[in-house]
Short mmCIF file of C-alpha atoms in Angstrom, two decimals:
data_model
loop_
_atom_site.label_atom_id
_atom_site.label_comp_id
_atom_site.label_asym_id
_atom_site.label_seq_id
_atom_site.Cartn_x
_atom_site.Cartn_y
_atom_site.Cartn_z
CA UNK A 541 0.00 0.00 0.00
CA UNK A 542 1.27 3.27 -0.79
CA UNK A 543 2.14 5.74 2.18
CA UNK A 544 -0.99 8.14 3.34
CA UNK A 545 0.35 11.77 2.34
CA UNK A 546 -1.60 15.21 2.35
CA UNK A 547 -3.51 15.39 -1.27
CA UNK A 548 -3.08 18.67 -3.48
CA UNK A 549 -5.91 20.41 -4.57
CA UNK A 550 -6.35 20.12 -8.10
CA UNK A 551 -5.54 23.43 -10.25
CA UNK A 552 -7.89 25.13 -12.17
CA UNK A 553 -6.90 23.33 -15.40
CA UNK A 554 -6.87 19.58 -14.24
CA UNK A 555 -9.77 18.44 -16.44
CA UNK A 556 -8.30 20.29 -19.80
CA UNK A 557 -4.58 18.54 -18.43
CA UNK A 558 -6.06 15.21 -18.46
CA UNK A 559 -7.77 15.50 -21.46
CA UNK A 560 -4.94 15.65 -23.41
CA UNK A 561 -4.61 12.99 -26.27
CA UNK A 562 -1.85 10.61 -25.24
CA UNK A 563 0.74 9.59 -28.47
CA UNK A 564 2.08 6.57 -29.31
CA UNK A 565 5.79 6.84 -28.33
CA UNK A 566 7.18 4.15 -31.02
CA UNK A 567 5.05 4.42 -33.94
CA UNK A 568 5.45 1.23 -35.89
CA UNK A 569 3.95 2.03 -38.81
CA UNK A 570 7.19 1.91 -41.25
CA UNK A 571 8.32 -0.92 -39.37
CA UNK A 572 8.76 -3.76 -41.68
CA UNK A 573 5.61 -6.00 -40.60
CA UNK A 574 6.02 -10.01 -41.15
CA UNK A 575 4.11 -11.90 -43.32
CA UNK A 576 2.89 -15.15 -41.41
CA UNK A 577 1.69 -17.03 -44.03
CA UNK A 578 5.77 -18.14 -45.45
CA UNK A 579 6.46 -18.90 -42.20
CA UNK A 580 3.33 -21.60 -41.60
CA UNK A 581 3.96 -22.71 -45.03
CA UNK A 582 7.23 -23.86 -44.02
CA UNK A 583 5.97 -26.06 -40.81
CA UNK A 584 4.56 -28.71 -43.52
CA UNK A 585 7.45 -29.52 -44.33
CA UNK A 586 9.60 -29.14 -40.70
CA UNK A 587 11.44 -32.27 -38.61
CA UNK A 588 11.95 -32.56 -34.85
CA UNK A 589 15.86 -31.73 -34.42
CA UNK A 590 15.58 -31.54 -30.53
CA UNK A 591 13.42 -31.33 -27.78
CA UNK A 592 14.23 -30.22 -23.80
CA UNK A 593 11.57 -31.39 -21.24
CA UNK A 594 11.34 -28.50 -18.32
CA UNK A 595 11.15 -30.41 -14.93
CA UNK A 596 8.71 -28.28 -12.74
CA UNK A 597 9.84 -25.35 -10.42
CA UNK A 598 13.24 -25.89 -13.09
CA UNK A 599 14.92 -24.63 -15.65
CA UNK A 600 16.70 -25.59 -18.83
CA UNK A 601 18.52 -23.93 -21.54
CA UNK A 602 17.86 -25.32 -25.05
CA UNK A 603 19.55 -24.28 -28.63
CA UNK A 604 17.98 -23.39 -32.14
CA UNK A 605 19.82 -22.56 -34.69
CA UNK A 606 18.68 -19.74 -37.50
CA UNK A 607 16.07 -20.70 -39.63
CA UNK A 608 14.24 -22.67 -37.10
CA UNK A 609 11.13 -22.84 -35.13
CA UNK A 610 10.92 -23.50 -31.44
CA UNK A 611 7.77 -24.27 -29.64
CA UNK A 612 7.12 -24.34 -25.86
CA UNK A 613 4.23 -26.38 -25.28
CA UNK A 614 1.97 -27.41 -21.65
CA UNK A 615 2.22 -31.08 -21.46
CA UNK A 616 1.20 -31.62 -17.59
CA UNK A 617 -1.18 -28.68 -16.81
CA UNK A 618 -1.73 -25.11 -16.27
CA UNK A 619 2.04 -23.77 -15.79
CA UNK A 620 3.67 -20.50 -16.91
CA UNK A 621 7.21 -20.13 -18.15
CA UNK A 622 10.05 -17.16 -17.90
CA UNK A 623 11.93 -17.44 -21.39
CA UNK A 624 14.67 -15.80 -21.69
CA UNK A 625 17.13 -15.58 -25.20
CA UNK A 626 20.54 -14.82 -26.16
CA UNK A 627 22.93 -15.04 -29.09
CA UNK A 628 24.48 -18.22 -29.17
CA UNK A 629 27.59 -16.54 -29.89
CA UNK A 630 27.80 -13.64 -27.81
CA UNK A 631 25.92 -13.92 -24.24
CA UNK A 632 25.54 -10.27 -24.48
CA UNK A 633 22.91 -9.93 -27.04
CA UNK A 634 20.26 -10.64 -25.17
CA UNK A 635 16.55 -10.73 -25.28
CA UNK A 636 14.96 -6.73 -24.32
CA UNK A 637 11.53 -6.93 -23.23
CA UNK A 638 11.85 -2.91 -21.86
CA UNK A 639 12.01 -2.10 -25.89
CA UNK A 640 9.52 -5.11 -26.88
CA UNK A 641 6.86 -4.10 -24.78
CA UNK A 642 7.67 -0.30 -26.17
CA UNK A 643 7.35 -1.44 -29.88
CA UNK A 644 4.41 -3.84 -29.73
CA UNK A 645 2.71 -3.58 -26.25
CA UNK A 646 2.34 -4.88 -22.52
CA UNK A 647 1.82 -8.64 -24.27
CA UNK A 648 2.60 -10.56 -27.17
CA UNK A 649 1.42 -12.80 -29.78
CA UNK A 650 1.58 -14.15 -33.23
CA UNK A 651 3.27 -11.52 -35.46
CA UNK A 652 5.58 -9.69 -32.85
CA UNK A 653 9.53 -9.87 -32.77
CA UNK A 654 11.21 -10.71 -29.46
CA UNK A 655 14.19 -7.58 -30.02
CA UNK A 656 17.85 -7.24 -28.40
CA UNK A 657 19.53 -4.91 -26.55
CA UNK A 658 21.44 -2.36 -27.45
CA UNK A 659 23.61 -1.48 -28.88
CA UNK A 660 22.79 -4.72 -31.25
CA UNK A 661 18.46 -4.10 -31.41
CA UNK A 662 17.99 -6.81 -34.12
CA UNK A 663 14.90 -9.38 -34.31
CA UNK A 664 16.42 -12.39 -32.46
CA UNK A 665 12.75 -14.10 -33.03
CA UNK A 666 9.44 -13.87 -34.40
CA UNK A 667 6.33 -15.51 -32.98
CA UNK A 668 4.53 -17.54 -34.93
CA UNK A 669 1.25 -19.22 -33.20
CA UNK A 670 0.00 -18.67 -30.25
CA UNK A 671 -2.84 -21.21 -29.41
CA UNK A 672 -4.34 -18.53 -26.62
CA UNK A 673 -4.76 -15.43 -28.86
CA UNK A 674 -8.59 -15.80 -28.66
CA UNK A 675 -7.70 -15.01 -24.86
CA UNK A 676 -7.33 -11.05 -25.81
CA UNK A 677 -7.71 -8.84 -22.95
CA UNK A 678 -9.95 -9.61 -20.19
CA UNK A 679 -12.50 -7.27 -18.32
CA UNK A 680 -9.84 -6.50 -15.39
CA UNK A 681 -7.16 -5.78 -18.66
CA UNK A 682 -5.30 -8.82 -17.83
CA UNK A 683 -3.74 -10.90 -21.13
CA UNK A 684 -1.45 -13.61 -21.82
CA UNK A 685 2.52 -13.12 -22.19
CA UNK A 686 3.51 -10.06 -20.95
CA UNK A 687 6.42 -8.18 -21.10
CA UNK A 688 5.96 -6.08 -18.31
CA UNK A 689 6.50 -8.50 -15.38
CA UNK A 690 10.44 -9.10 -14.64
CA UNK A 691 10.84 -12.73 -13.51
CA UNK A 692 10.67 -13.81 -9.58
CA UNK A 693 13.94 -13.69 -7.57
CA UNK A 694 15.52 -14.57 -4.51
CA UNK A 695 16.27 -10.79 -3.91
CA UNK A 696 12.82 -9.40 -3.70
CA UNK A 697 11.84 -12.34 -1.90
CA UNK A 698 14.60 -11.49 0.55
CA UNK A 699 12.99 -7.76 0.40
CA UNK A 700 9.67 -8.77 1.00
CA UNK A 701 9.90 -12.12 3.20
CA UNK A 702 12.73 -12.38 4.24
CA UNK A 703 15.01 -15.70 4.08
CA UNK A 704 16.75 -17.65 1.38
CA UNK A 705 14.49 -18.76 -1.34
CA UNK A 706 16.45 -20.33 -4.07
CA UNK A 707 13.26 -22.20 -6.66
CA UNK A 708 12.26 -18.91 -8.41
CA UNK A 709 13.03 -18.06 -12.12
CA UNK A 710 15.62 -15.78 -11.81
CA UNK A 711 18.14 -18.43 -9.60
CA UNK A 712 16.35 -21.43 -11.89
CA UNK A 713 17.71 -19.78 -14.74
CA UNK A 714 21.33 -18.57 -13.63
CA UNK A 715 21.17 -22.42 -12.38
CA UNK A 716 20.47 -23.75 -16.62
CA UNK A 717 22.92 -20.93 -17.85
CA UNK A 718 25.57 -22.12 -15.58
CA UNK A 719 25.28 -25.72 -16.50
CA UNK A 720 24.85 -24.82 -20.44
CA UNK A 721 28.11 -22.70 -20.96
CA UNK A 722 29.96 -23.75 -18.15
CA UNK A 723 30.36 -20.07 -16.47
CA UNK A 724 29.77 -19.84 -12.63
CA UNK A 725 26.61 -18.90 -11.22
CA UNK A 726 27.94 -15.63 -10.16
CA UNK A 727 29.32 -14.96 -14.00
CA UNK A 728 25.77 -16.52 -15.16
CA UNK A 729 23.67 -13.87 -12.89
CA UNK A 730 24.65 -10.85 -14.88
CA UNK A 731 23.91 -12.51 -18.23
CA UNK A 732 20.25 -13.66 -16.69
CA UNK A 733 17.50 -10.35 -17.94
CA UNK A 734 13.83 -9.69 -17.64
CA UNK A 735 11.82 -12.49 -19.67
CA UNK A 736 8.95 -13.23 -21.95
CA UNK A 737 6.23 -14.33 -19.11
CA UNK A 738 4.75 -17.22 -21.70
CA UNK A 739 1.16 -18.03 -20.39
CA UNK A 740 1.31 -15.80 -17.84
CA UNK A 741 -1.86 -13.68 -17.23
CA UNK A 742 -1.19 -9.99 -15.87
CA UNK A 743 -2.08 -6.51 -16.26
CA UNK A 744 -1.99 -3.45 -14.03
CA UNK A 745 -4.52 -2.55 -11.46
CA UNK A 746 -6.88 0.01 -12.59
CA UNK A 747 -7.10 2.19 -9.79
CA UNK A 748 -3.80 1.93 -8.00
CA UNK A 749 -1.47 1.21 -11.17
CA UNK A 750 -0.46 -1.99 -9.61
CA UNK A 751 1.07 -5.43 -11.55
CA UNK A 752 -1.25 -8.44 -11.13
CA UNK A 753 -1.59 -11.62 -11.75
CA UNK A 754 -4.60 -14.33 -12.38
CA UNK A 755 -5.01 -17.86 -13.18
CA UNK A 756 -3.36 -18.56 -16.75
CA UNK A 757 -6.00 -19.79 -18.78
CA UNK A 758 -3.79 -22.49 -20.77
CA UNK A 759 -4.27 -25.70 -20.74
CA UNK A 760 -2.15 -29.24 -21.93
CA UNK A 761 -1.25 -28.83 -25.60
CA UNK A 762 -1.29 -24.77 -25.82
CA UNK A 763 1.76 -23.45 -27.18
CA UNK A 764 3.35 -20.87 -28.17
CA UNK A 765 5.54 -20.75 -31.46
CA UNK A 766 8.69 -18.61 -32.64
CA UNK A 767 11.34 -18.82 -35.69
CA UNK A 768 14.84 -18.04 -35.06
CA UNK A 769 16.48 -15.34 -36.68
CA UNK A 770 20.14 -16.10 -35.75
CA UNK A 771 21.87 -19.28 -34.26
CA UNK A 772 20.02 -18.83 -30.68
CA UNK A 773 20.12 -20.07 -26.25
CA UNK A 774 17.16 -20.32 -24.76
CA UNK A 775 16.59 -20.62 -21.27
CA UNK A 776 13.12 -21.28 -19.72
CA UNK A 777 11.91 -21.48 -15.93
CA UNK A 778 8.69 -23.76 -14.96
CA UNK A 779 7.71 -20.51 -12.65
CA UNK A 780 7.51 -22.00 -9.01
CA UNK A 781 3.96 -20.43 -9.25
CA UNK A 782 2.49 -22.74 -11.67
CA UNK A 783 -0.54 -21.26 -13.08
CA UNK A 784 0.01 -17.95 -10.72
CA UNK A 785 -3.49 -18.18 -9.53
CA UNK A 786 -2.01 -17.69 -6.14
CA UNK A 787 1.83 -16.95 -5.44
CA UNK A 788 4.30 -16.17 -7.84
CA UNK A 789 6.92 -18.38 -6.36
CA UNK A 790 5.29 -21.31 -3.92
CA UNK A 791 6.50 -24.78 -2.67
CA UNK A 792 2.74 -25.39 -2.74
CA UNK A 793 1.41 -24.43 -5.93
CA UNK A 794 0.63 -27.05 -8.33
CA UNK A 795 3.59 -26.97 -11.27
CA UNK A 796 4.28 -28.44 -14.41
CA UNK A 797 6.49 -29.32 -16.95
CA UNK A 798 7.11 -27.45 -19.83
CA UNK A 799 8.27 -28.89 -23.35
CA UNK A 800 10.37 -27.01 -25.66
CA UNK A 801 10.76 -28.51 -29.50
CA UNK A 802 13.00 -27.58 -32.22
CA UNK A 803 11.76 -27.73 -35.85
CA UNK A 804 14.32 -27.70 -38.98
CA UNK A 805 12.08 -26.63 -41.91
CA UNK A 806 12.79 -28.29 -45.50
CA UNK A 807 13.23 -24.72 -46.48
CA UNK A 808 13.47 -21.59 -44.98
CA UNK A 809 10.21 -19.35 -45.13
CA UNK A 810 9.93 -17.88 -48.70
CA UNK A 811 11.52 -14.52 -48.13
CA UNK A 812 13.70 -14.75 -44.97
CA UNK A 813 17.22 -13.93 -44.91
CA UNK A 814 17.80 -13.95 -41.33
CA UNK A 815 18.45 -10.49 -38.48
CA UNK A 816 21.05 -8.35 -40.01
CA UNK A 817 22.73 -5.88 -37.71
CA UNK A 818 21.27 -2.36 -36.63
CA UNK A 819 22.03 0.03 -38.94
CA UNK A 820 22.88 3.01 -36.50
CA UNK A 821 26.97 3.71 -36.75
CA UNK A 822 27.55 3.91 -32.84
CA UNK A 823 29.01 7.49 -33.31
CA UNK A 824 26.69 8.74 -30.72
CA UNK A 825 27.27 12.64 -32.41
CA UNK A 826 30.70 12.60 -32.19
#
């Protein structure tokens, strides 16, 4: 709860100040949009290459490599996931979900690009399917895998509860990082970011701005689908919270696995050529 504090009278003008039109900050109108249909053209054609199998309240880190779909699927019941991405080559490319959310919204679905940081900003992925996009948004404004939730951590449980609580997504995945490159959990941390919440259902409270969470609607065999735009890491947590109708991190919630497949197409989508580099020189006006 925020802090009672003496309220301000409101100035003459408050009902012309409000009443301003907001603007789009990123308009994404001359932004390149993708053409789906190549892409589920291609999936007749696909093979299983891999396939990682996300032990509850876990985490695993799994590999695509360009040209290549990867699907994350519920197999055992309702369960969210925290996915995060990097570039298979260079752990600092990494998945941004602060610019995501800015270019296509609070939550994302078939036709959005999963973007890196800077200074690369390049389309690592592009979703594909999403099996809940019926789901929309919900008459509390909650939807389905948002970008505006970071992932739970032992630090903010510290914060909050106090204690040492070690099965949340952030120390799951520093855990599947370590063990996939061979780094140390403490040189893992830093390359662990703020994820794709896939299933998750959130919004923000209406009255007091506040991030919430509800029961995830999905249910076994809901996915969600993406193509690979470069040679790619994933990592992805079985949230301790299951389907976060409750806690966000629990030993008592009800969790599931998670499964992750990799598709090689027999071709690459008519018309892909893969995430070139961001165009902007790095001269930063000088």
């Amino acid at each position: 709860m925020k802090p009672d504090t003496p309220a301000h009278s409101a100035p003459a003008d408050a009902a012309a100040r409000k009443s301003v039109a907001p603007v789009i900050c990123y308009p994404v109108d001359d932004l390149p949009q993708p053409d789906l249909a190549p892409y589920h053209a291609a999936r007749a054609g696909w093979h299983k290459i891999a396939e990682t199998l996300v032990p509850a309240r876990e985490a695993a880190c799994f590999d695509v490599p360009a040209g290549c779909f990867f699907r994350i699927t519920s197999v055992g019941g309702p369960q969210v996931g925290d996915l995060n991405l990097w570039a298979a080559d260079n752990l600092a490319e990494r998945f941004f979900s602060g610019k995501t959310r800015a270019l296509h919204g609070t939550h994302l679905s078939a036709g959005d690009r999963m973007w890196s940081n800077l200074p690369y900003l390049r389309a690592l992925a592009l979703i594909t399917d999403d099996s809940l996009d019926w789901y929309g948004f919900d008459s509390f404004g909650g939807a389905v895998h948002d970008v505006i939730g970071t992932r739970c951590d032992p630090y903010t449980h510290n914060l909050l509860a106090g204690g040492q609580y070690h099965h949340c997504c952030h120390s799951n995945l520093t855990r599947a990082l370590a063990d996939r490159t061979g780094l140390s959990l403490a040189a893992a941390e830093l390359h662990v970011h703020d994820v794709l919440n896939v299933f998750m259902c959130t919004g923000f409270t209406r009255d007091t701005g506040q991030y919430f969470m509800k029961a995830s609607p999905v249910r076994v065999g809901d996915y969600l689908e993406f193509f690979a735009n470069i040679d790619l890491i994933g990592g992805l947590s079985a949230c301790p919270g299951g389907d976060c109708s409750s806690e966000h991190s629990s030993d008592q919630a009800a969790c599931h696995p998670l499964l992750v497949e990799v598709f090689r197409p027999a071709a690459p989508p008519e018309g892909w050529q893969g995430a070139a580099a961001n165009g902007y020189d790095g001269s930063h006006g000088r």
